[in-house]
XYZ file of C-alpha atoms in Angstrom:
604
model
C -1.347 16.783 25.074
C 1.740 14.459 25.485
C 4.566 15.554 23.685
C 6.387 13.203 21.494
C 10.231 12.916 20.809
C 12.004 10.855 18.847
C 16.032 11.692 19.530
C 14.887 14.884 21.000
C 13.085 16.316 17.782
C 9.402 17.111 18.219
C 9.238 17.316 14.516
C 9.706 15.531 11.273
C 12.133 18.715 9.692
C 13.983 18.784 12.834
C 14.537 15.070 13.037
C 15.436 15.260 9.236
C 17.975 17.733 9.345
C 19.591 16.283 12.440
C 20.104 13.206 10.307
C 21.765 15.141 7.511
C 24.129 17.096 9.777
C 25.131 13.745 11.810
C 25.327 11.390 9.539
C 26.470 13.000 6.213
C 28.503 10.603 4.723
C 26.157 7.674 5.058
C 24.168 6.203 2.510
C 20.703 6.599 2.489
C 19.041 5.624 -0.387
C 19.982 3.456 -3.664
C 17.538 4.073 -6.745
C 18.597 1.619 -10.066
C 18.980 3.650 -13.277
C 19.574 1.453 -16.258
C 20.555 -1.256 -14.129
C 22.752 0.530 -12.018
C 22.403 1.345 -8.082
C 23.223 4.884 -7.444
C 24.076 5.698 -4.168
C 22.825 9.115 -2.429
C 24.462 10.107 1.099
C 22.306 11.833 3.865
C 23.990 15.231 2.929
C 22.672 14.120 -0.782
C 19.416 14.014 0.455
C 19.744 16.671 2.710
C 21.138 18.831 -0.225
C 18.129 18.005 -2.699
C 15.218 18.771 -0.156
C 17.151 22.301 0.718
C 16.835 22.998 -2.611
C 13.679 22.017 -3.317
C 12.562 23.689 -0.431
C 13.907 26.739 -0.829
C 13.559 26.301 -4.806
C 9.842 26.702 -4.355
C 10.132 29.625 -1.354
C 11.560 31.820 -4.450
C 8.167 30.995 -6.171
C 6.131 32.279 -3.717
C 5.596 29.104 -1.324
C 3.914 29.873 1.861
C 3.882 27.730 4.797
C 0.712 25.458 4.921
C 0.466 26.072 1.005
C -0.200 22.691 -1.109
C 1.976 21.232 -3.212
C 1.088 18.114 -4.970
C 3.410 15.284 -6.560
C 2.299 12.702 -8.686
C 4.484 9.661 -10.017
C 5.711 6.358 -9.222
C 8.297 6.073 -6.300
C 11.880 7.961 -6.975
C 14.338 9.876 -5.319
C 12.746 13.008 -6.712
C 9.922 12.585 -4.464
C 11.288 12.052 -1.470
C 13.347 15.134 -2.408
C 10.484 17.207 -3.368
C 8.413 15.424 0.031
C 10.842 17.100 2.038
C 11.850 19.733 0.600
C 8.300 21.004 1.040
C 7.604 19.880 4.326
C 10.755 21.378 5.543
C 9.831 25.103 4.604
C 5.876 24.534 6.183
C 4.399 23.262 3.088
C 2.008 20.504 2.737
C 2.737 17.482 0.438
C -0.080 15.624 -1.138
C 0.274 12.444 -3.113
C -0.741 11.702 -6.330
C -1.129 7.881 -7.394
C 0.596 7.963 -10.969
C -2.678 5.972 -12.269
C -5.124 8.800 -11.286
C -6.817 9.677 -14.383
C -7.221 13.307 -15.392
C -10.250 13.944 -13.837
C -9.174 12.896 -10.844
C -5.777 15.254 -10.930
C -8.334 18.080 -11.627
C -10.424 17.302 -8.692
C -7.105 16.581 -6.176
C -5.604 19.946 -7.184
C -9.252 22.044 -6.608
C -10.033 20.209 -3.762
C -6.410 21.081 -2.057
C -5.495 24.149 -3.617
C -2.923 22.908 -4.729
C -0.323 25.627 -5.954
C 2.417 23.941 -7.322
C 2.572 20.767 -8.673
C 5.012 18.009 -9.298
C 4.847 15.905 -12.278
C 7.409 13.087 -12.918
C 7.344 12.418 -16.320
C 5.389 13.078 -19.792
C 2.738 11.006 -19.018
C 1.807 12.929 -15.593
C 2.526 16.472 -17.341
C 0.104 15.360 -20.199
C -2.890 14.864 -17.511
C -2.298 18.186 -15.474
C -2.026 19.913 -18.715
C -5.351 18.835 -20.262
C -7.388 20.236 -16.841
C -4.723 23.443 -16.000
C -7.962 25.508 -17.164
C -9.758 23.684 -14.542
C -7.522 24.568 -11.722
C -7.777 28.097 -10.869
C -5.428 27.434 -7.771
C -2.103 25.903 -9.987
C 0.595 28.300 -10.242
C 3.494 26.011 -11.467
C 4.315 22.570 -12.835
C 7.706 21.045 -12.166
C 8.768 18.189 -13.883
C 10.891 15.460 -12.733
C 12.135 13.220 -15.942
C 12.440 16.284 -18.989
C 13.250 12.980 -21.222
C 10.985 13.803 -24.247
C 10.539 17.614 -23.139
C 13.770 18.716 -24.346
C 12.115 21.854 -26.633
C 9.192 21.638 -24.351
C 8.680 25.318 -23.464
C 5.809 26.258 -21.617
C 5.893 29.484 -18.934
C 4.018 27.419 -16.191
C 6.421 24.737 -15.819
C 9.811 24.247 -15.079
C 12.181 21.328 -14.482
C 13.034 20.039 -11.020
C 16.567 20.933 -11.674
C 16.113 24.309 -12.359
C 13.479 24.602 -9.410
C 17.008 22.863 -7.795
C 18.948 25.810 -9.377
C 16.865 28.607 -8.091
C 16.706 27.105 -4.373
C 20.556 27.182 -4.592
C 20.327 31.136 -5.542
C 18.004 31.946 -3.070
C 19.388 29.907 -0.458
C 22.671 32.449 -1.549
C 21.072 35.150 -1.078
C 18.711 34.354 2.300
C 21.259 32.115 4.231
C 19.186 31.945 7.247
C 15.769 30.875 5.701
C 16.013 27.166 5.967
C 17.209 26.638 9.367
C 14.652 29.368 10.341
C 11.727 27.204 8.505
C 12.770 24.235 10.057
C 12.862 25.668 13.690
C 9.534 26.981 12.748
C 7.688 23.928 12.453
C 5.534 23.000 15.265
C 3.964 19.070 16.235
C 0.293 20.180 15.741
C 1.332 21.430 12.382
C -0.506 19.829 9.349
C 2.477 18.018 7.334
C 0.493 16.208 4.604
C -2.298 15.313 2.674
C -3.314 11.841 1.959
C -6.273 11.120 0.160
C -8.695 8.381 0.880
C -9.177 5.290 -1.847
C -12.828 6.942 -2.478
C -14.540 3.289 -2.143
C -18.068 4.641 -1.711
C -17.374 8.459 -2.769
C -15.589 11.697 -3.947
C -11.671 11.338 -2.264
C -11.136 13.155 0.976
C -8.359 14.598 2.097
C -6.830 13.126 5.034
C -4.645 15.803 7.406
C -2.036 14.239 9.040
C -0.013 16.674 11.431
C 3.715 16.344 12.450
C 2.745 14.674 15.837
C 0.387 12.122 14.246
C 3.595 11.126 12.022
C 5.903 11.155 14.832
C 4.002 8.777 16.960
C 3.521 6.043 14.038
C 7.354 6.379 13.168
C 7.797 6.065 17.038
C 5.568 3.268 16.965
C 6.949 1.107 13.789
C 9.880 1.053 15.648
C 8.465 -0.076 18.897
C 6.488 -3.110 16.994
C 9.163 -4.354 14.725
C 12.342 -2.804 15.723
C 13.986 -0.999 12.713
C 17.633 -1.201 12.404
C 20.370 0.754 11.232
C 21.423 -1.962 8.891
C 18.308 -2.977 7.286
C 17.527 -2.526 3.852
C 14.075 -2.119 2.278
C 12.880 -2.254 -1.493
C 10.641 1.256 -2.621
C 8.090 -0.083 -4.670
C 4.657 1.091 -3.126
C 2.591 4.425 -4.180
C 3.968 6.824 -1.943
C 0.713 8.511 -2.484
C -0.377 5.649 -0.175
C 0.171 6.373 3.661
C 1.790 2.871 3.953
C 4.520 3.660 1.102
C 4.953 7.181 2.682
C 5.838 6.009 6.593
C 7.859 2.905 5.712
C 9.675 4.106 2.579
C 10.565 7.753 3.691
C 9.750 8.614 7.687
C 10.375 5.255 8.944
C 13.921 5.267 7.547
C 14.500 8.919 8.880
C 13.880 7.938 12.574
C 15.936 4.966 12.020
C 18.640 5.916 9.698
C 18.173 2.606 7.632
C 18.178 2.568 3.719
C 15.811 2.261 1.209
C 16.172 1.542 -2.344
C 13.731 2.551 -4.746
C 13.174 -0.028 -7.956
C 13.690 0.986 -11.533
C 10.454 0.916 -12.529
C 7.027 -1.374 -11.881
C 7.799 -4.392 -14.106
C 11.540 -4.555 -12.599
C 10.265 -4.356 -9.125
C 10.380 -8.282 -8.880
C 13.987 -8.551 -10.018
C 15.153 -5.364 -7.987
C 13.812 -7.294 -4.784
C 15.569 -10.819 -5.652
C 19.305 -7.958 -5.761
C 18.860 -6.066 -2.880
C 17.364 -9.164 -0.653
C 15.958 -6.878 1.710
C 15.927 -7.274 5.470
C 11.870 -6.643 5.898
C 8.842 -5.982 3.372
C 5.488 -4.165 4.061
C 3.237 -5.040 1.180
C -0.437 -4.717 0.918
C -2.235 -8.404 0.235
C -2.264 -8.472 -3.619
C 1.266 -8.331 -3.450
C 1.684 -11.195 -1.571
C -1.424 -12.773 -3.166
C 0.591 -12.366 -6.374
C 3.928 -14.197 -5.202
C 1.779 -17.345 -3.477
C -0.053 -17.196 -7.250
C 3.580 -17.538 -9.212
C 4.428 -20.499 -6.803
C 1.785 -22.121 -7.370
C 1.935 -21.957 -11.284
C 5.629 -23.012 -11.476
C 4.348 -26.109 -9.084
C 2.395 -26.944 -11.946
C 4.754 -26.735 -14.467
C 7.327 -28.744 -12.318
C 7.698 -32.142 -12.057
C 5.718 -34.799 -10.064
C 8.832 -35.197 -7.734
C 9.101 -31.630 -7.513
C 5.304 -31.170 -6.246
C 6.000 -34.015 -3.563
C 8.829 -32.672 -2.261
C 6.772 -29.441 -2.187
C 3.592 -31.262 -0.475
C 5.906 -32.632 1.961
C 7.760 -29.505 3.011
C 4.044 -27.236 3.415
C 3.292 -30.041 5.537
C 6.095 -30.111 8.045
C 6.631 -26.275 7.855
C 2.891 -25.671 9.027
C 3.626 -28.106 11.888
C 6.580 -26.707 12.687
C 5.252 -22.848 12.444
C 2.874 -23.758 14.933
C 5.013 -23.956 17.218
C 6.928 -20.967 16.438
C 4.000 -19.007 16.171
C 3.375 -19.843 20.454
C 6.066 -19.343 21.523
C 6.949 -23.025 22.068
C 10.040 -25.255 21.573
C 9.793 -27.051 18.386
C 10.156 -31.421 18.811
C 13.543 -32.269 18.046
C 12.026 -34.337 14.921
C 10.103 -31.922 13.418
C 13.049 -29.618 13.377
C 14.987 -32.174 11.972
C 12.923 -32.658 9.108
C 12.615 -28.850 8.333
C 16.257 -28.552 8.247
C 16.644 -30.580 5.211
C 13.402 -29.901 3.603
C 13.946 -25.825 4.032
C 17.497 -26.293 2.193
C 16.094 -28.081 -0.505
C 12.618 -26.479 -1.306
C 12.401 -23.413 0.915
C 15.170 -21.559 0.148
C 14.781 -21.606 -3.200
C 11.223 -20.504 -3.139
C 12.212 -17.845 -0.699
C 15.377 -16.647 -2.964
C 12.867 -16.419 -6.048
C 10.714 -14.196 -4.054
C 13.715 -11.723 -2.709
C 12.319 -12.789 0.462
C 15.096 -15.057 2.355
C 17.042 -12.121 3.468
C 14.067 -10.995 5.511
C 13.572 -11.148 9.399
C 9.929 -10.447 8.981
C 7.233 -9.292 6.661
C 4.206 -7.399 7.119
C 1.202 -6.738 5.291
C -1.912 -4.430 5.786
C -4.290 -1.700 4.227
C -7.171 -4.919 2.848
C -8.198 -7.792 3.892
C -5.867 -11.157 3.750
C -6.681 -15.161 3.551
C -5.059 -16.221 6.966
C -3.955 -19.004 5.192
C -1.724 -16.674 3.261
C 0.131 -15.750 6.208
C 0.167 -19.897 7.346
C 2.034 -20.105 3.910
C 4.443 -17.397 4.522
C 5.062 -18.684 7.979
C 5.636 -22.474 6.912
C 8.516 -21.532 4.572
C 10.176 -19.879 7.807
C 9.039 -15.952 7.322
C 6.939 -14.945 9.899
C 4.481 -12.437 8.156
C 2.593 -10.085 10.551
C -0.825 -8.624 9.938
C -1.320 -5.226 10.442
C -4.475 -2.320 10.661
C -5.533 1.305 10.767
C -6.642 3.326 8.066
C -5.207 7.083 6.851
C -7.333 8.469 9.328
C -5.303 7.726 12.100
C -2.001 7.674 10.198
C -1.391 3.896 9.683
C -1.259 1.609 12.449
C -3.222 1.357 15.380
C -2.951 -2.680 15.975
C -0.394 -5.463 14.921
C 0.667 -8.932 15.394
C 4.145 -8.578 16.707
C 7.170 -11.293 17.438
C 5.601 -13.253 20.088
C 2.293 -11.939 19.852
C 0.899 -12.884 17.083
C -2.214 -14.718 16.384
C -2.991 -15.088 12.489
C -6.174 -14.288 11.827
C -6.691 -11.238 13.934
C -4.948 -7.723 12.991
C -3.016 -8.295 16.424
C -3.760 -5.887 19.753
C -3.597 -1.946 20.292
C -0.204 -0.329 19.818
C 1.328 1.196 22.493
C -0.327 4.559 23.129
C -3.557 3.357 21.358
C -6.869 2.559 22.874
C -9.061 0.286 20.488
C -12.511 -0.373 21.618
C -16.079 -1.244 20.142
C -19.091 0.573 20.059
C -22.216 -0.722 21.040
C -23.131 -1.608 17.008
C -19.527 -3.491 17.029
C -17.906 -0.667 15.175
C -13.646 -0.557 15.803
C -13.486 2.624 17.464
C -9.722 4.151 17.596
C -8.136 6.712 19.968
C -4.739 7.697 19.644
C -2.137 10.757 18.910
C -2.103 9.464 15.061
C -5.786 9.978 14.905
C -5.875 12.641 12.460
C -7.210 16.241 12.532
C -9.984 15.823 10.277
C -10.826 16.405 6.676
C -9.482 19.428 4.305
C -12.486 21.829 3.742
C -15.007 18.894 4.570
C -16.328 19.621 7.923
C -19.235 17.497 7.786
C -17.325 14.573 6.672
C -14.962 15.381 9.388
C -17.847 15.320 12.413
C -19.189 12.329 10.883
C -15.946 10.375 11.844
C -14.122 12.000 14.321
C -16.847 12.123 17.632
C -15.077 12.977 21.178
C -12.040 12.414 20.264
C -12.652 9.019 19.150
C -12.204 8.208 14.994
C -15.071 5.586 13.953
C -13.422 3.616 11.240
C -16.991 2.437 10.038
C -15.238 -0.907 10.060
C -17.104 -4.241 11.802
C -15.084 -5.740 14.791
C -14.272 -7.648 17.886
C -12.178 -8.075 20.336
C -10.934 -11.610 21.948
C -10.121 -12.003 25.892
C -6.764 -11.873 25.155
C -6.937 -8.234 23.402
C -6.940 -9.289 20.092
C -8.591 -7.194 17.294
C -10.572 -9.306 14.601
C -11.873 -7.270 11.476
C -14.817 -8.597 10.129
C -15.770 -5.913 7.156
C -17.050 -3.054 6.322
C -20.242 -2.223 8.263
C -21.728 -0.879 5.126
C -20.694 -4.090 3.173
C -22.198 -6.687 5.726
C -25.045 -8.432 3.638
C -28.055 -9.215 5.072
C -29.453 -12.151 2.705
C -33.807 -12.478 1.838
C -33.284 -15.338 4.907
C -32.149 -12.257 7.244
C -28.304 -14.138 7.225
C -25.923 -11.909 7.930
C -22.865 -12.351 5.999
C -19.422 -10.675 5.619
C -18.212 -10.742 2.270
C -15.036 -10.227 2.664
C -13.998 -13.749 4.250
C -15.080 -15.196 1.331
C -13.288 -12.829 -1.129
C -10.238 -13.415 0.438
C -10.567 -16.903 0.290
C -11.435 -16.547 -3.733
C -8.566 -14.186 -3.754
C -6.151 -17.158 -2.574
C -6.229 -18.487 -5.911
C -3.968 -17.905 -8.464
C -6.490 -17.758 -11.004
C -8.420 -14.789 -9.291
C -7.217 -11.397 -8.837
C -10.470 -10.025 -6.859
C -14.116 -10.473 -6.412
C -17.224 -8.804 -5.270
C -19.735 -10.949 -3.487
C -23.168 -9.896 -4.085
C -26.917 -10.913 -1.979
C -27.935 -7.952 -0.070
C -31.599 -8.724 0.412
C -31.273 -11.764 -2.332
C -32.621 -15.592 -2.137
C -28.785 -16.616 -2.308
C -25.210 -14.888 -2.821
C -23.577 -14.488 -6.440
C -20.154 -13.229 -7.293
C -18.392 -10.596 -9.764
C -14.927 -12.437 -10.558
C -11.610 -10.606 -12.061
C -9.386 -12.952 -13.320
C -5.559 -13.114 -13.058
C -4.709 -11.976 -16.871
C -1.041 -13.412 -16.897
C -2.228 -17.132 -15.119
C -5.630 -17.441 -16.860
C -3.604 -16.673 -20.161
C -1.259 -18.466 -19.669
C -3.774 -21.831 -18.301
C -5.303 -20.833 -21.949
C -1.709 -21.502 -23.844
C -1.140 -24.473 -22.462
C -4.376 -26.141 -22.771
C -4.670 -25.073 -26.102
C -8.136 -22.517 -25.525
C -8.586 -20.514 -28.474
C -9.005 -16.396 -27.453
C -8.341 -13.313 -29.244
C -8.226 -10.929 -26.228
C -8.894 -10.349 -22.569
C -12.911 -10.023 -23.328
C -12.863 -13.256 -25.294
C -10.768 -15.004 -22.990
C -13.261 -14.412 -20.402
C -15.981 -15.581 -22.591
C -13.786 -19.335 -23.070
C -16.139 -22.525 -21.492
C -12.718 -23.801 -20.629
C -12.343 -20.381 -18.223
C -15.527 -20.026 -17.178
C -15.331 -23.984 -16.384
C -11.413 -23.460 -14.074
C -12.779 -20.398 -12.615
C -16.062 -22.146 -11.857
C -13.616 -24.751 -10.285
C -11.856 -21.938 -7.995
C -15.188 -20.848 -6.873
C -16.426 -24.706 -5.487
C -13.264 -25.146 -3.999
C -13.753 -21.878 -2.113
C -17.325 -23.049 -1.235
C -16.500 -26.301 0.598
C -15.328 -23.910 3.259
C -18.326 -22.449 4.109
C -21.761 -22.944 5.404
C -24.602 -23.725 2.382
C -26.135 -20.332 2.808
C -22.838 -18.556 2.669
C -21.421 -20.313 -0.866
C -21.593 -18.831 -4.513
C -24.249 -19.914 -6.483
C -23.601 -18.275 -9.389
C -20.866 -15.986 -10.716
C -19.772 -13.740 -13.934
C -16.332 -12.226 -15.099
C -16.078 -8.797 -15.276
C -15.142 -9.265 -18.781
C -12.636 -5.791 -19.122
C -9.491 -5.467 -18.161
C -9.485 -3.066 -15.277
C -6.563 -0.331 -14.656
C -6.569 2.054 -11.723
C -7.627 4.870 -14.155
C -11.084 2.755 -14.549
C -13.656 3.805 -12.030
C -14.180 0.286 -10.893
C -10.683 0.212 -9.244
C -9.356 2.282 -6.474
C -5.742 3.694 -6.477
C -4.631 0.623 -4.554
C -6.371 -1.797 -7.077
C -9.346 -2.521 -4.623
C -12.770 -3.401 -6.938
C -15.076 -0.798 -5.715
C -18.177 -2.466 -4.136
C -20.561 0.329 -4.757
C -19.215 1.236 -8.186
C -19.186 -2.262 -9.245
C -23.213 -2.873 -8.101
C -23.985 0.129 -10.045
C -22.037 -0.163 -12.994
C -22.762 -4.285 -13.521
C -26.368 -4.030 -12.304
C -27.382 -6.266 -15.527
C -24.772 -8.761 -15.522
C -26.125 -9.186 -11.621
C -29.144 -9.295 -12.766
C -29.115 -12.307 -14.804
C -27.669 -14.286 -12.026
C -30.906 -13.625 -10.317
């Protein structure tokens, strides 16, 4: 097996600490507390994880032991992250929507032993299903705000889990640097749990090596600098939030700042103006959506001028996007047009700082990316799945074709089988599934990981997704139709935040819509609908009549057999903690059949 180094380190602890110890005095990480950026050094950081490490050694921690953390991104997970991976233990996420249920089944499925909590809210869940968990040893809480005369033997605060790393660290001096030479590349490093679109989560195990060679390969697509700056606002349950946010700025000593909280995340990225963004699609489906509302509210000159600039940015993008010299004229005309409409779309976004943006983990409209690339930001598509770590293809700077999900990364063979499955090889494919072996030889076979995803390949290499074999409808014609093409396309509105399409074995296709609350509300204010609340929004001829609308549009782009007949609005308003939605606010297809089997029904 090849070994891989990045600056000589053949591990993630090693590579860590070699950061600390060279390059103490740098900053690197910012997180905004009551509007303030506070600054933490590597030796900060460094300082935090010892202690957190060590903190939990006193409490028993043995290496490969779990140790779960659940809450938004802050600097007390990444403390906590590394703390535990630098003494051998394993870190699993926890998405701060997972409902208690699915705490209890995380912590019995991993064994968890000691678990992180960030706030009230998170404590509240773990406490309700302790009696559940015969594994759980201790709680440690992040944010005591609220707890003050909480008193409870099983939990403790992270700063006196901080307190008691510092005494033990006093009184076994060599124990870190002896857990940190311990680790080896084959050893498992964390556990990241899969969405759970069509079951029961399973625990991905992703080993130092498979970590190593994405961080080794992030770098080799985009080229991460020293200097840049990113914006923490993804899950780092999420594999995605985890390598950009925490091991991609380790191997490249660049600095990440983690927003205040969710609804500030918007503001925190117009301050920092950071240099690149990875975002998963309803992010960026979500910025094209507030563009496009303002348009409306603008003025006719304002919507002209907008028109006009789409128009020659597309043309000029083109060009960009081949590699080709753009005509003197049409680079002319961008000039003025990006000073006086781009950049001020692009400085409402937080975006104009960047060099490139990235986006990955669900499907995209392509003509997302066209819009991203028009107003000057080249936005690369991305794809791999936990299983092998994160990426196995991209688009890259001058080989990019939008569309596709770009060619193999370096180190990465990507072939198809003979049912056009996307087959992956690679040192990021993972080492299977905790305690699931059958799950495990189901998609890992001879070295290969079968990502149960429909593909193919172009003669130039590039990788096309088409969907999800087991989401491919065959219609009562025997069409076969991917669904996903024409969600994303739905999606692309502003008015539409997801959709199932249904016609498996049907006389024509149908579709489950979920509205955009804050742009169908506010489309309801200003035309003066009359609602109460989400449900009876939802139920408004005036929605059902724009949405309707949405849908035709969408339809003129595809073949009669493949458009919407007939549709209905999932008429609840849907939070991760709803089984319908997975962690990463994906509608579950198969949970969304079952559950609205009636209101599909009566469409047929």
């Amino acid at each position: 097996m090849t070994a891989i180094t990045i600056d000589g380190c053949d591990t993630l602890p090693t590579l860590f600490w070699k950061r600390v110890t060279e390059r103490a005095d740098k900053v690197a990480l910012r997180e905004k507390d009551f509007g303030i950026w506070n600054e933490y050094t590597w030796a900060d950081y460094g300082e935090q994880a010892r202690c957190a490490g060590l903190g939990l050694k006193a409490l028993g921690l043995e290496r490969r032991d779990v140790c779960s953390i659940a809450g938004e991104v802050c600097r007390e997970w990444l403390f906590a992250d590394l703390g535990v991976n630098c003494v051998g233990g394993v870190a699993n996420g926890v998405y701060p929507t997972d409902s208690r249920d699915q705490v209890a089944y995380l912590i019995n499925d991993s064994g968890t032993r000691f678990y992180f909590a960030a706030d009230e809210e998170q404590l509240d869940k773990v406490l309700e299903v302790r009696e559940r968990t015969q594994s759980l040893e201790k709680i440690i809480i992040f944010d005591m705000e609220g707890l003050r005369n909480f008193r409870d033997e099983q939990c403790l605060s992270f700063d006196a889990l901080l307190q008691l790393g510092r005494e033990y660290g006093d009184a076994h001096p060599e124990c870190w640097a002896r857990e940190i030479e311990a680790a080896e590349p084959e050893d498992l490093m964390i556990l990241t749990y899969t969405s759970g679109t069509t079951g029961p989560p399973k625990g991905a195990m992703i080993s130092q090596r498979n970590m190593l060679f994405m961080m080794m390969s992030l770098q080799n697509i985009y080229g991460i600098h020293e200097s840049d700056e990113q914006l923490g606002f993804l899950p780092l349950a999420h594999v995605a939030g985890r390598m950009f946010y925490t091991f991609a700025c380790i191997e490249s000593c660049s600095v990440i700042n983690l927003m205040e909280a969710p609804e500030t995340a918007i503001q925190d990225q117009q301050e920092i103006a950071p240099t690149f963004i990875f975002a998963v699609p309803r992010v960026w489906e979500k910025q094209h959506s507030t563009i496009t509302i303002k348009l409306k509210e603008g003025t006719a000159l304002g919507r002209f001028a907008y028109k006009v600039a789409m128009h020659v940015g597309l043309r000029r993008a083109a060009f960009v996007k081949e590699g080709q010299p753009v005509p003197l004229g049409i680079q002319a005309a961008f000039f003025v047009l990006d000073y006086l409409v781009f950049k001020n779309i692009r400085v409402l976004l937080g975006i104009d700082r960047c060099r490139w943006l990235s986006t990955g983990a669900a499907p995209i409209a392509p003509e997302l990316i066209d819009w991203f690339w028009a107003m000057n930001k080249p936005m690369y598509e991305v794809y791999g799945q936990t299983e092998c770590s994160g990426l196995a293809t991209a688009n890259m700077p001058g080989q990019s074709r939008v569309g596709s999900v770009g060619k193999a990364v370096s180190g990465c063979e990507v072939v198809l089988s003979d049912e056009n499955e996307i087959l992956i090889r690679s040192p990021g494919v993972i080492q299977g599934y905790w305690n699931n072996p059958e799950k495990t030889a189901e998609t890992f076979k001879n070295t290969w990981l079968y990502t149960g995803d429909v593909g193919r390949i172009d003669d130039d290499g590039f990788v096309y997704v088409v969907d999800r074999m087991k989401d491919i409808i065959i219609t009562a014609g025997g069409k076969n139709i991917t669904p996903s093409e024409i969600e994303n396309q739905l999606k692309f509105s502003p008015y539409i935040t997801d959709a199932v399409v249904v016609g498996d074995r049907r006389a024509y296709l149908t579709c489950l819509v979920m509205i955009d609350h804050e742009n169908v509300t506010k489309f309801a204010q200003d035309n003066d609908v009359p609602f109460t609340n989400y449900t009876s929004l939802c139920h408004t001829q005036a929605v059902q009549d724009l949405i309707w609308e949405e849908i035709e549009g969408v339809n003129s782009k595809f073949a009669r057999v493949e458009t919407i007949k007939k549709f209905r609005l999932i008429d609840r308003l849907l939070d991760p903690e709803d089984d319908e939605l997975t962690p990463t606010q994906k509608l579950k297809r198969k949970v969304v059949n079952e559950k609205y089997a009636d209101l599909i029904g009566e469409m047929y």
